[in-house]
Amino acid sequence: DGGITQSPKYLFRKEGQNVTLSCEQNLNHDAMYWYRQDPGQGLRLIYYSQIVNDFQKGDIAEGYSVSREKKESFPLTVTSAQKNPTAFYLCASSGLGQGYSSDTEAFFGQGTRLTVV
Amino acid sequence: KNQVEQSPQSLIILEGKNCTLQCNYTVSPFSNLRWYKQDTGRGPVSLTIMTFSENTKSNGRYTATLDADTKQSSLHITASQLSDSASYICVVSGTGGGNKLTFGTGTQLKVEL
């Protein structure tokens, strides 16, 4: 089955720790994205990548880091510099079409709920 | 700044009733608009996509409309079911720049008996 997989589903982090969220896709999509979702707010873009070994900051990149060593994988590290990391994190992937076809549809993973303890 | 605004923020309806959700956007240049359904604790799933040349798109009991001149879209749900309870998110894509998406904050719909 083609799809996008996030793991783990639930993650607990102690103060001062770095944690890494996994995102893998087998849809052959060029673009991958990380979003953060907080109650009552829309999804906010953390980082995105359109090609291997290249990525761009989104609207709320501070305290986060990413890598894109493979087309299929786009892990997100929540560092200790992120002061309020408790949230629901969503990874997505899409093609890089001209916007008029289903190739540009963003497919989402099932999310990772991160809680600071 | 690109923005997508949705209304109402939340909505409660009785099973079997119809409802309409609204989306206004300021994304320019415009490429396409999608409506997603997000169940609690899950990732969003696409319901419909419309480009600037399309006015209406249906997917079962879901019908989306788009007015590219006024930059407004609506999602109409017919004969609601309990399983329609979810957050409905309007997402607008601009042209160029690798399909960067702008998300609305969503409308939380609850369908009750």
PDB file of C-alpha atoms in Angstrom:
ATOM      1  CA  ASP A   1       0.000   0.000   0.000  1.00  0.00           C
ATOM      2  CA  GLY A   2       1.266   3.468  -0.862  1.00  0.00           C
ATOM      3  CA  GLY A   3       1.146   6.022   1.867  1.00  0.00           C
ATOM      4  CA  ILE A   4       2.851   8.195   4.408  1.00  0.00           C
ATOM      5  CA  THR A   5       3.771   6.826   7.825  1.00  0.00           C
ATOM      6  CA  GLN A   6       4.582   8.710  10.986  1.00  0.00           C
ATOM      7  CA  SER A   7       6.020   7.213  14.129  1.00  0.00           C
ATOM      8  CA  PRO A   8       5.624   7.021  16.991  1.00  0.00           C
ATOM      9  CA  LYS A   9       1.945   7.873  17.467  1.00  0.00           C
ATOM     10  CA  TYR A  10       2.588   9.134  21.003  1.00  0.00           C
ATOM     11  CA  LEU A  11       5.847  10.533  22.338  1.00  0.00           C
ATOM     12  CA  PHE A  12       6.814  11.869  25.725  1.00  0.00           C
ATOM     13  CA  ARG A  13       9.749  14.172  26.203  1.00  0.00           C
ATOM     14  CA  LYS A  14      11.486  15.298  29.343  1.00  0.00           C
ATOM     15  CA  GLU A  15      12.576  18.872  29.766  1.00  0.00           C
ATOM     16  CA  GLY A  16      15.884  19.525  27.993  1.00  0.00           C
ATOM     17  CA  GLN A  17      15.717  16.489  25.754  1.00  0.00           C
ATOM     18  CA  ASN A  18      15.836  16.346  21.985  1.00  0.00           C
ATOM     19  CA  VAL A  19      13.385  13.982  20.304  1.00  0.00           C
ATOM     20  CA  THR A  20      13.050  12.913  16.693  1.00  0.00           C
ATOM     21  CA  LEU A  21       9.774  12.246  14.898  1.00  0.00           C
ATOM     22  CA  SER A  22       9.862   9.910  11.923  1.00  0.00           C
ATOM     23  CA  CYS A  23       8.094  10.447   8.597  1.00  0.00           C
ATOM     24  CA  GLU A  24       8.383   8.027   5.672  1.00  0.00           C
ATOM     25  CA  GLN A  25       6.517   8.017   2.365  1.00  0.00           C
ATOM     26  CA  ASN A  26       6.453   5.564  -0.526  1.00  0.00           C
ATOM     27  CA  LEU A  27       4.395   7.754  -2.862  1.00  0.00           C
ATOM     28  CA  ASN A  28       7.453   8.952  -4.805  1.00  0.00           C
ATOM     29  CA  HIS A  29       6.581  12.527  -3.839  1.00  0.00           C
ATOM     30  CA  ASP A  30       9.215  15.218  -4.182  1.00  0.00           C
ATOM     31  CA  ALA A  31       7.840  17.557  -1.529  1.00  0.00           C
ATOM     32  CA  MET A  32       7.493  16.824   2.168  1.00  0.00           C
ATOM     33  CA  TYR A  33       6.225  19.043   4.960  1.00  0.00           C
ATOM     34  CA  TRP A  34       6.046  19.210   8.743  1.00  0.00           C
ATOM     35  CA  TYR A  35       3.149  20.985  10.449  1.00  0.00           C
ATOM     36  CA  ARG A  36       2.283  21.659  14.037  1.00  0.00           C
ATOM     37  CA  GLN A  37      -1.343  21.696  15.178  1.00  0.00           C
ATOM     38  CA  ASP A  38      -2.491  23.279  18.431  1.00  0.00           C
ATOM     39  CA  PRO A  39      -6.078  23.353  19.727  1.00  0.00           C
ATOM     40  CA  GLY A  40      -8.129  26.099  18.069  1.00  0.00           C
ATOM     41  CA  GLN A  41      -5.398  26.918  15.573  1.00  0.00           C
ATOM     42  CA  GLY A  42      -4.804  25.992  11.975  1.00  0.00           C
ATOM     43  CA  LEU A  43      -1.865  23.896  10.899  1.00  0.00           C
ATOM     44  CA  ARG A  44       1.347  25.887  10.997  1.00  0.00           C
ATOM     45  CA  LEU A  45       4.275  25.061   8.739  1.00  0.00           C
ATOM     46  CA  ILE A  46       7.526  24.179  10.480  1.00  0.00           C
ATOM     47  CA  TYR A  47       9.771  23.062   7.598  1.00  0.00           C
ATOM     48  CA  TYR A  48       9.337  21.841   4.061  1.00  0.00           C
ATOM     49  CA  SER A  49      11.550  20.190   1.482  1.00  0.00           C
ATOM     50  CA  GLN A  50      11.162  19.992  -2.278  1.00  0.00           C
ATOM     51  CA  ILE A  51      14.270  17.966  -3.062  1.00  0.00           C
ATOM     52  CA  VAL A  52      16.770  15.711  -1.358  1.00  0.00           C
ATOM     53  CA  ASN A  53      19.412  17.540   0.702  1.00  0.00           C
ATOM     54  CA  ASP A  54      17.472  20.786   0.619  1.00  0.00           C
ATOM     55  CA  PHE A  55      14.822  22.201   2.938  1.00  0.00           C
ATOM     56  CA  GLN A  56      13.288  25.535   3.820  1.00  0.00           C
ATOM     57  CA  LYS A  57      12.062  27.077   7.057  1.00  0.00           C
ATOM     58  CA  GLY A  58       8.377  27.534   7.475  1.00  0.00           C
ATOM     59  CA  ASP A  59       6.554  29.978   9.714  1.00  0.00           C
ATOM     60  CA  ILE A  60       7.595  28.471  13.068  1.00  0.00           C
ATOM     61  CA  ALA A  61      10.983  26.801  12.508  1.00  0.00           C
ATOM     62  CA  GLU A  62      12.673  27.991  15.710  1.00  0.00           C
ATOM     63  CA  GLY A  63      13.555  25.099  18.001  1.00  0.00           C
ATOM     64  CA  TYR A  64      13.167  22.486  15.257  1.00  0.00           C
ATOM     65  CA  SER A  65      15.546  20.854  12.795  1.00  0.00           C
ATOM     66  CA  VAL A  66      15.074  18.522   9.827  1.00  0.00           C
ATOM     67  CA  SER A  67      17.071  16.513   7.324  1.00  0.00           C
ATOM     68  CA  ARG A  68      16.277  15.125   3.863  1.00  0.00           C
ATOM     69  CA  GLU A  69      18.948  12.561   3.090  1.00  0.00           C
ATOM     70  CA  LYS A  70      16.528  10.350   1.173  1.00  0.00           C
ATOM     71  CA  LYS A  71      13.503  11.180  -0.937  1.00  0.00           C
ATOM     72  CA  GLU A  72      11.347   8.902   1.178  1.00  0.00           C
ATOM     73  CA  SER A  73      12.282  10.253   4.589  1.00  0.00           C
ATOM     74  CA  PHE A  74      11.937  13.626   6.330  1.00  0.00           C
ATOM     75  CA  PRO A  75      12.578  13.316  10.096  1.00  0.00           C
ATOM     76  CA  LEU A  76      11.858  16.213  12.440  1.00  0.00           C
ATOM     77  CA  THR A  77      13.899  16.844  15.575  1.00  0.00           C
ATOM     78  CA  VAL A  78      12.315  18.848  18.351  1.00  0.00           C
ATOM     79  CA  THR A  79      15.219  20.361  20.231  1.00  0.00           C
ATOM     80  CA  SER A  80      15.452  21.595  23.792  1.00  0.00           C
ATOM     81  CA  ALA A  81      15.337  25.130  22.359  1.00  0.00           C
ATOM     82  CA  GLN A  82      11.654  24.653  21.551  1.00  0.00           C
ATOM     83  CA  LYS A  83      10.028  26.063  24.681  1.00  0.00           C
ATOM     84  CA  ASN A  84       6.501  24.812  24.115  1.00  0.00           C
ATOM     85  CA  PRO A  85       6.762  21.544  22.187  1.00  0.00           C
ATOM     86  CA  THR A  86       3.564  19.888  23.389  1.00  0.00           C
ATOM     87  CA  ALA A  87       1.408  19.611  20.258  1.00  0.00           C
ATOM     88  CA  PHE A  88       0.130  17.351  17.510  1.00  0.00           C
ATOM     89  CA  TYR A  89       2.652  17.061  14.670  1.00  0.00           C
ATOM     90  CA  LEU A  90       1.622  16.197  11.136  1.00  0.00           C
ATOM     91  CA  CYS A  91       3.848  15.215   8.246  1.00  0.00           C
ATOM     92  CA  ALA A  92       2.641  15.517   4.646  1.00  0.00           C
ATOM     93  CA  SER A  93       3.945  14.875   1.158  1.00  0.00           C
ATOM     94  CA  SER A  94       2.899  15.988  -2.308  1.00  0.00           C
ATOM     95  CA  GLY A  95       4.022  16.165  -5.898  1.00  0.00           C
ATOM     96  CA  LEU A  96       5.325  19.352  -7.485  1.00  0.00           C
ATOM     97  CA  GLY A  97       2.800  19.694 -10.286  1.00  0.00           C
ATOM     98  CA  GLN A  98       1.428  22.944 -11.658  1.00  0.00           C
ATOM     99  CA  GLY A  99      -1.439  22.944  -9.176  1.00  0.00           C
ATOM    100  CA  TYR A 100      -4.098  21.812 -11.600  1.00  0.00           C
ATOM    101  CA  SER A 101      -3.879  18.116 -10.991  1.00  0.00           C
ATOM    102  CA  SER A 102      -4.190  15.651  -8.178  1.00  0.00           C
ATOM    103  CA  ASP A 103      -0.378  15.456  -8.213  1.00  0.00           C
ATOM    104  CA  THR A 104      -0.334  18.450  -5.900  1.00  0.00           C
ATOM    105  CA  GLU A 105      -2.647  16.910  -3.313  1.00  0.00           C
ATOM    106  CA  ALA A 106      -1.029  16.782   0.105  1.00  0.00           C
ATOM    107  CA  PHE A 107      -1.263  13.378   1.768  1.00  0.00           C
ATOM    108  CA  PHE A 108      -0.965  13.399   5.529  1.00  0.00           C
ATOM    109  CA  GLY A 109       0.351  10.895   8.018  1.00  0.00           C
ATOM    110  CA  GLN A 110      -1.646   9.965  11.093  1.00  0.00           C
ATOM    111  CA  GLY A 111       0.248  12.350  13.296  1.00  0.00           C
ATOM    112  CA  THR A 112       2.465  12.200  16.380  1.00  0.00           C
ATOM    113  CA  ARG A 113       1.248  13.615  19.650  1.00  0.00           C
ATOM    114  CA  LEU A 114       4.203  14.963  21.606  1.00  0.00           C
ATOM    115  CA  THR A 115       3.875  15.692  25.308  1.00  0.00           C
ATOM    116  CA  VAL A 116       6.459  17.236  27.596  1.00  0.00           C
ATOM    117  CA  VAL A 117       6.574  15.580  31.001  1.00  0.00           C
TER     118      VAL A 117
ATOM    119  CA  LYS B   1       0.048  37.908   3.707  1.00  0.00           C
ATOM    120  CA  ASN B   2      -1.754  34.794   2.489  1.00  0.00           C
ATOM    121  CA  GLN B   3      -4.664  33.952   4.756  1.00  0.00           C
ATOM    122  CA  VAL B   4      -7.557  31.513   4.868  1.00  0.00           C
ATOM    123  CA  GLU B   5     -10.476  32.218   7.190  1.00  0.00           C
ATOM    124  CA  GLN B   6     -13.223  29.752   7.980  1.00  0.00           C
ATOM    125  CA  SER B   7     -16.607  30.131   9.608  1.00  0.00           C
ATOM    126  CA  PRO B   8     -18.245  29.154  11.785  1.00  0.00           C
ATOM    127  CA  GLN B   9     -15.538  28.034  14.203  1.00  0.00           C
ATOM    128  CA  SER B  10     -17.812  25.270  15.473  1.00  0.00           C
ATOM    129  CA  LEU B  11     -21.229  23.901  14.616  1.00  0.00           C
ATOM    130  CA  ILE B  12     -23.654  21.410  16.160  1.00  0.00           C
ATOM    131  CA  ILE B  13     -26.428  19.914  14.036  1.00  0.00           C
ATOM    132  CA  LEU B  14     -28.898  17.054  14.316  1.00  0.00           C
ATOM    133  CA  GLU B  15     -28.386  13.906  12.320  1.00  0.00           C
ATOM    134  CA  GLY B  16     -30.068  14.095   8.934  1.00  0.00           C
ATOM    135  CA  LYS B  17     -29.853  17.876   8.685  1.00  0.00           C
ATOM    136  CA  ASN B  18     -27.832  19.804   6.115  1.00  0.00           C
ATOM    137  CA  CYS B  19     -25.129  22.365   6.846  1.00  0.00           C
ATOM    138  CA  THR B  20     -22.809  24.750   5.013  1.00  0.00           C
ATOM    139  CA  LEU B  21     -19.290  25.714   5.992  1.00  0.00           C
ATOM    140  CA  GLN B  22     -17.590  28.850   4.674  1.00  0.00           C
ATOM    141  CA  CYS B  23     -14.039  29.664   3.587  1.00  0.00           C
ATOM    142  CA  ASN B  24     -12.624  33.048   2.540  1.00  0.00           C
ATOM    143  CA  TYR B  25      -9.059  33.393   1.300  1.00  0.00           C
ATOM    144  CA  THR B  26      -6.567  36.011   0.253  1.00  0.00           C
ATOM    145  CA  VAL B  27      -3.986  33.700  -1.332  1.00  0.00           C
ATOM    146  CA  SER B  28      -2.644  35.128  -4.562  1.00  0.00           C
ATOM    147  CA  PRO B  29      -1.850  33.968  -7.143  1.00  0.00           C
ATOM    148  CA  PHE B  30      -4.364  31.183  -6.678  1.00  0.00           C
ATOM    149  CA  SER B  31      -3.863  27.627  -7.857  1.00  0.00           C
ATOM    150  CA  ASN B  32      -6.419  25.396  -6.192  1.00  0.00           C
ATOM    151  CA  LEU B  33      -8.558  24.996  -3.100  1.00  0.00           C
ATOM    152  CA  ARG B  34      -9.147  21.800  -1.197  1.00  0.00           C
ATOM    153  CA  TRP B  35     -11.436  20.810   1.595  1.00  0.00           C
ATOM    154  CA  TYR B  36     -10.046  18.268   4.054  1.00  0.00           C
ATOM    155  CA  LYS B  37     -11.800  16.267   6.759  1.00  0.00           C
ATOM    156  CA  GLN B  38      -9.832  15.605   9.927  1.00  0.00           C
ATOM    157  CA  ASP B  39     -11.081  13.135  12.507  1.00  0.00           C
ATOM    158  CA  THR B  40      -9.875  13.697  16.059  1.00  0.00           C
ATOM    159  CA  GLY B  41      -6.286  12.542  16.505  1.00  0.00           C
ATOM    160  CA  ARG B  42      -5.866  11.647  12.823  1.00  0.00           C
ATOM    161  CA  GLY B  43      -4.327  13.250   9.771  1.00  0.00           C
ATOM    162  CA  PRO B  44      -6.514  15.273   7.365  1.00  0.00           C
ATOM    163  CA  VAL B  45      -7.991  13.498   4.358  1.00  0.00           C
ATOM    164  CA  SER B  46      -8.860  15.320   1.128  1.00  0.00           C
ATOM    165  CA  LEU B  47     -12.557  15.609   0.209  1.00  0.00           C
ATOM    166  CA  THR B  48     -12.529  17.843  -2.879  1.00  0.00           C
ATOM    167  CA  ILE B  49     -10.198  19.941  -4.991  1.00  0.00           C
ATOM    168  CA  MET B  50     -11.165  22.877  -7.190  1.00  0.00           C
ATOM    169  CA  THR B  51      -9.151  25.065  -9.521  1.00  0.00           C
ATOM    170  CA  PHE B  52     -10.023  28.641 -10.474  1.00  0.00           C
ATOM    171  CA  SER B  53     -12.122  27.484 -13.430  1.00  0.00           C
ATOM    172  CA  GLU B  54     -14.374  25.187 -11.413  1.00  0.00           C
ATOM    173  CA  ASN B  55     -17.489  26.380  -9.600  1.00  0.00           C
ATOM    174  CA  THR B  56     -18.813  23.184  -8.047  1.00  0.00           C
ATOM    175  CA  LYS B  57     -17.409  19.797  -7.133  1.00  0.00           C
ATOM    176  CA  SER B  58     -19.256  16.972  -5.441  1.00  0.00           C
ATOM    177  CA  ASN B  59     -18.055  13.940  -3.516  1.00  0.00           C
ATOM    178  CA  GLY B  60     -21.011  11.915  -2.291  1.00  0.00           C
ATOM    179  CA  ARG B  61     -22.890  13.986   0.276  1.00  0.00           C
ATOM    180  CA  TYR B  62     -20.239  16.709   0.156  1.00  0.00           C
ATOM    181  CA  THR B  63     -20.561  19.553  -2.363  1.00  0.00           C
ATOM    182  CA  ALA B  64     -17.971  22.305  -2.579  1.00  0.00           C
ATOM    183  CA  THR B  65     -18.428  25.594  -4.403  1.00  0.00           C
ATOM    184  CA  LEU B  66     -15.858  28.165  -5.411  1.00  0.00           C
ATOM    185  CA  ASP B  67     -16.191  31.808  -6.430  1.00  0.00           C
ATOM    186  CA  ALA B  68     -12.721  32.823  -7.561  1.00  0.00           C
ATOM    187  CA  ASP B  69     -13.812  36.432  -8.078  1.00  0.00           C
ATOM    188  CA  THR B  70     -14.874  36.956  -4.462  1.00  0.00           C
ATOM    189  CA  LYS B  71     -12.331  34.401  -3.176  1.00  0.00           C
ATOM    190  CA  GLN B  72     -14.946  32.431  -1.313  1.00  0.00           C
ATOM    191  CA  SER B  73     -15.668  28.734  -1.047  1.00  0.00           C
ATOM    192  CA  SER B  74     -18.297  26.722   0.747  1.00  0.00           C
ATOM    193  CA  LEU B  75     -18.693  23.075   1.705  1.00  0.00           C
ATOM    194  CA  HIS B  76     -22.263  21.807   1.875  1.00  0.00           C
ATOM    195  CA  ILE B  77     -22.976  18.561   3.698  1.00  0.00           C
ATOM    196  CA  THR B  78     -26.284  16.892   2.912  1.00  0.00           C
ATOM    197  CA  ALA B  79     -28.202  14.522   5.178  1.00  0.00           C
ATOM    198  CA  SER B  80     -25.545  14.582   7.883  1.00  0.00           C
ATOM    199  CA  GLN B  81     -24.462  11.417   9.676  1.00  0.00           C
ATOM    200  CA  LEU B  82     -22.805  10.889  13.038  1.00  0.00           C
ATOM    201  CA  SER B  83     -19.602   9.972  11.201  1.00  0.00           C
ATOM    202  CA  ASP B  84     -19.477  13.472   9.710  1.00  0.00           C
ATOM    203  CA  SER B  85     -18.419  14.760  13.131  1.00  0.00           C
ATOM    204  CA  ALA B  86     -14.912  16.080  12.480  1.00  0.00           C
ATOM    205  CA  SER B  87     -12.914  19.198  11.736  1.00  0.00           C
ATOM    206  CA  TYR B  88     -13.234  20.491   8.165  1.00  0.00           C
ATOM    207  CA  ILE B  89     -10.238  22.386   6.913  1.00  0.00           C
ATOM    208  CA  CYS B  90     -10.012  24.667   3.886  1.00  0.00           C
ATOM    209  CA  VAL B  91      -6.573  24.636   2.251  1.00  0.00           C
ATOM    210  CA  VAL B  92      -5.489  26.982  -0.513  1.00  0.00           C
ATOM    211  CA  SER B  93      -2.499  26.454  -2.769  1.00  0.00           C
ATOM    212  CA  GLY B  94      -0.727  29.236  -4.605  1.00  0.00           C
ATOM    213  CA  THR B  95       1.135  28.846  -7.861  1.00  0.00           C
ATOM    214  CA  GLY B  96       4.887  28.474  -7.923  1.00  0.00           C
ATOM    215  CA  GLY B  97       7.114  27.973  -4.911  1.00  0.00           C
ATOM    216  CA  GLY B  98       6.618  24.259  -4.710  1.00  0.00           C
ATOM    217  CA  ASN B  99       2.993  24.009  -3.706  1.00  0.00           C
ATOM    218  CA  LYS B 100       3.232  25.770  -0.367  1.00  0.00           C
ATOM    219  CA  LEU B 101      -0.136  25.426   1.302  1.00  0.00           C
ATOM    220  CA  THR B 102      -2.132  27.882   3.444  1.00  0.00           C
ATOM    221  CA  PHE B 103      -4.477  26.286   5.954  1.00  0.00           C
ATOM    222  CA  GLY B 104      -7.623  27.623   7.546  1.00  0.00           C
ATOM    223  CA  THR B 105      -8.205  27.010  11.258  1.00  0.00           C
ATOM    224  CA  GLY B 106     -11.040  24.631  10.488  1.00  0.00           C
ATOM    225  CA  THR B 107     -14.704  24.292  11.425  1.00  0.00           C
ATOM    226  CA  GLN B 108     -15.419  21.759  14.155  1.00  0.00           C
ATOM    227  CA  LEU B 109     -18.655  19.962  13.241  1.00  0.00           C
ATOM    228  CA  LYS B 110     -20.569  17.803  15.683  1.00  0.00           C
ATOM    229  CA  VAL B 111     -23.541  15.766  14.521  1.00  0.00           C
ATOM    230  CA  GLU B 112     -25.894  14.658  17.283  1.00  0.00           C
ATOM    231  CA  LEU B 113     -28.851  12.299  17.505  1.00  0.00           C
TER     232      LEU B 113
END
